[in-house]
């Protein structure tokens, strides 16, 4: 996989992990969370499996639904 | 403009400001920076005018070219 491509998938994985962690902290299922941000459950599932190269507007909608700043979802989890 | 749309444009503006500031800090023109990250100069210009709803892979490529973590480009400038 090209360097640039694998790096981008790395960022998709970072968003996936942060999204899932924050959603579970709020005690929401994928379905409940999807309803909050106006997306379909299967779309949320695909983002959490790092399958989606989402855009800024999607990142913004997810962050709003989680009540966190958008850059929180890009925070590297070195822990 | 719908709330969600204006919020997303807000995030595009944040990326635009951070990108331009970081690029100028490196002393690079849009053309030189475009060459570093493999995009066309006009595309960099449109991102810096907050006209583009870029994806994670584009955000990642820009951040790599600037040698900053991707979430730096989403940092709100309250200064």
Short mmCIF file of C-alpha atoms in Angstrom, two decimals:
data_model
loop_
_atom_site.label_atom_id
_atom_site.label_comp_id
_atom_site.label_asym_id
_atom_site.label_seq_id
_atom_site.Cartn_x
_atom_site.Cartn_y
_atom_site.Cartn_z
CA UNK A 1 0.00 0.00 0.00
CA UNK A 2 1.45 3.46 -0.96
CA UNK A 3 2.95 5.40 1.91
CA UNK A 4 0.38 8.21 1.59
CA UNK A 5 -2.51 5.69 1.44
CA UNK A 6 -1.38 3.78 4.55
CA UNK A 7 -0.91 7.06 6.42
CA UNK A 8 -4.46 8.14 5.57
CA UNK A 9 -5.82 4.75 6.74
CA UNK A 10 -3.83 5.34 9.94
CA UNK A 11 -5.76 8.57 10.46
CA UNK A 12 -9.03 6.76 9.72
CA UNK A 13 -8.10 4.25 12.44
CA UNK A 14 -7.36 7.09 14.88
CA UNK A 15 -10.80 8.62 14.23
CA UNK A 16 -12.41 5.17 14.50
CA UNK A 17 -10.85 4.50 17.92
CA UNK A 18 -11.62 7.98 19.29
CA UNK A 19 -15.19 7.90 18.00
CA UNK A 20 -15.92 4.47 19.53
CA UNK A 21 -14.29 5.38 22.87
CA UNK A 22 -16.21 8.68 23.14
CA UNK A 23 -19.51 7.07 22.05
CA UNK A 24 -19.17 4.31 24.67
CA UNK A 25 -18.28 6.91 27.32
CA UNK A 26 -21.65 8.51 26.60
CA UNK A 27 -23.26 5.06 26.92
CA UNK A 28 -24.70 5.24 23.39
CA UNK A 29 -25.16 2.34 20.98
CA UNK A 30 -24.16 2.91 17.33
CA UNK A 31 -27.88 3.16 16.54
CA UNK A 32 -28.55 5.78 19.27
CA UNK A 33 -25.47 7.77 18.27
CA UNK A 34 -26.40 7.60 14.57
CA UNK A 35 -29.77 9.10 15.44
CA UNK A 36 -28.13 11.96 17.40
CA UNK A 37 -25.95 12.99 14.47
CA UNK A 38 -28.39 12.19 11.66
CA UNK A 39 -26.46 9.39 10.00
CA UNK A 40 -27.41 5.75 9.40
CA UNK A 41 -26.19 3.14 11.92
CA UNK A 42 -24.31 1.24 9.21
CA UNK A 43 -22.41 4.42 8.25
CA UNK A 44 -21.32 4.91 11.88
CA UNK A 45 -20.28 1.25 11.97
CA UNK A 46 -18.14 1.65 8.83
CA UNK A 47 -16.44 4.77 10.27
CA UNK A 48 -15.69 2.83 13.48
CA UNK A 49 -14.13 0.05 11.35
CA UNK A 50 -11.84 2.72 9.78
CA UNK A 51 -13.39 2.06 6.37
CA UNK A 52 -14.35 5.65 5.61
CA UNK A 53 -12.24 8.54 4.35
CA UNK A 54 -14.64 11.06 5.91
CA UNK A 55 -14.73 14.79 5.16
CA UNK A 56 -14.41 17.79 7.49
CA UNK A 57 -18.21 18.25 7.56
CA UNK A 58 -18.73 14.64 8.71
CA UNK A 59 -15.93 15.00 11.28
CA UNK A 60 -17.62 18.19 12.51
CA UNK A 61 -21.04 16.51 12.80
CA UNK A 62 -19.54 13.57 14.76
CA UNK A 63 -17.64 15.93 17.09
CA UNK A 64 -20.78 18.02 17.72
CA UNK A 65 -22.82 14.91 18.55
CA UNK A 66 -20.08 13.87 21.02
CA UNK A 67 -19.78 17.45 22.31
CA UNK A 68 -16.00 17.53 21.76
CA UNK A 69 -13.86 19.80 19.55
CA UNK A 70 -13.19 18.20 16.12
CA UNK A 71 -9.42 17.92 16.70
CA UNK A 72 -10.15 15.62 19.69
CA UNK A 73 -11.20 12.92 17.19
CA UNK A 74 -7.78 13.13 15.50
CA UNK A 75 -5.83 12.82 18.76
CA UNK A 76 -3.25 10.02 18.47
CA UNK A 77 -3.79 7.32 21.12
CA UNK A 78 -0.21 6.45 22.16
CA UNK A 79 -1.50 5.06 25.52
CA UNK B 1 -27.27 28.40 5.74
CA UNK B 2 -28.20 25.28 7.81
CA UNK B 3 -26.55 25.06 11.20
CA UNK B 4 -24.62 21.90 10.29
CA UNK B 5 -23.45 23.45 6.97
CA UNK B 6 -22.21 26.68 8.58
CA UNK B 7 -20.42 24.68 11.27
CA UNK B 8 -18.63 22.62 8.62
CA UNK B 9 -17.61 25.79 6.75
CA UNK B 10 -16.32 27.05 10.11
CA UNK B 11 -14.04 24.02 10.29
CA UNK B 12 -12.95 24.61 6.68
CA UNK B 13 -12.00 28.16 7.70
CA UNK B 14 -10.01 26.84 10.68
CA UNK B 15 -8.06 24.49 8.41
CA UNK B 16 -7.57 27.31 5.87
CA UNK B 17 -6.10 29.67 8.48
CA UNK B 18 -3.85 27.01 10.07
CA UNK B 19 -2.62 25.79 6.68
CA UNK B 20 -1.72 29.29 5.46
CA UNK B 21 -0.03 30.24 8.74
CA UNK B 22 2.05 27.06 8.84
CA UNK B 23 2.94 27.31 5.13
CA UNK B 24 4.14 30.92 5.53
CA UNK B 25 6.11 29.94 8.64
CA UNK B 26 8.01 27.52 6.39
CA UNK B 27 8.51 30.37 3.89
CA UNK B 28 6.79 28.41 1.10
CA UNK B 29 4.64 29.84 -1.68
CA UNK B 30 1.40 28.00 -2.51
CA UNK B 31 3.17 26.65 -5.61
CA UNK B 32 6.18 25.36 -3.65
CA UNK B 33 3.94 23.83 -0.97
CA UNK B 34 1.70 22.23 -3.63
CA UNK B 35 4.77 20.55 -5.10
CA UNK B 36 5.82 19.21 -1.67
CA UNK B 37 2.48 17.53 -1.06
CA UNK B 38 1.72 16.54 -4.64
CA UNK B 39 -1.33 18.73 -5.21
CA UNK B 40 -1.96 21.47 -7.76
CA UNK B 41 -1.37 25.08 -6.67
CA UNK B 42 -5.00 26.03 -7.43
CA UNK B 43 -6.22 23.23 -5.14
CA UNK B 44 -4.06 24.55 -2.27
CA UNK B 45 -5.41 28.03 -2.98
CA UNK B 46 -9.02 26.82 -2.79
CA UNK B 47 -8.34 25.03 0.53
CA UNK B 48 -6.80 28.25 1.90
CA UNK B 49 -9.97 30.13 0.83
CA UNK B 50 -12.00 27.61 2.88
CA UNK B 51 -13.75 26.43 -0.28
CA UNK B 52 -12.98 22.72 0.14
CA UNK B 53 -14.61 20.08 2.31
CA UNK B 54 -11.42 18.02 2.34
CA UNK B 55 -11.13 14.39 3.46
CA UNK B 56 -8.95 12.80 6.15
CA UNK B 57 -6.42 11.64 3.50
CA UNK B 58 -6.00 15.18 2.18
CA UNK B 59 -5.74 16.55 5.74
CA UNK B 60 -3.09 13.90 6.44
CA UNK B 61 -1.08 14.78 3.29
CA UNK B 62 -1.16 18.50 4.17
CA UNK B 63 -0.09 17.82 7.76
CA UNK B 64 2.78 15.57 6.60
CA UNK B 65 4.00 18.22 4.17
CA UNK B 66 3.96 20.76 7.04
CA UNK B 67 5.50 18.23 9.43
CA UNK B 68 2.76 18.73 12.04
CA UNK B 69 0.23 16.24 13.49
CA UNK B 70 -3.10 16.33 11.59
CA UNK B 71 -5.07 17.63 14.61
CA UNK B 72 -2.85 20.77 14.59
CA UNK B 73 -4.65 21.86 11.41
CA UNK B 74 -8.01 21.71 13.23
CA UNK B 75 -6.83 23.75 16.21
CA UNK B 76 -9.21 26.65 16.82
CA UNK B 77 -7.47 30.05 16.61
CA UNK B 78 -9.06 32.05 19.44
CA UNK B 79 -6.06 34.46 19.50
#
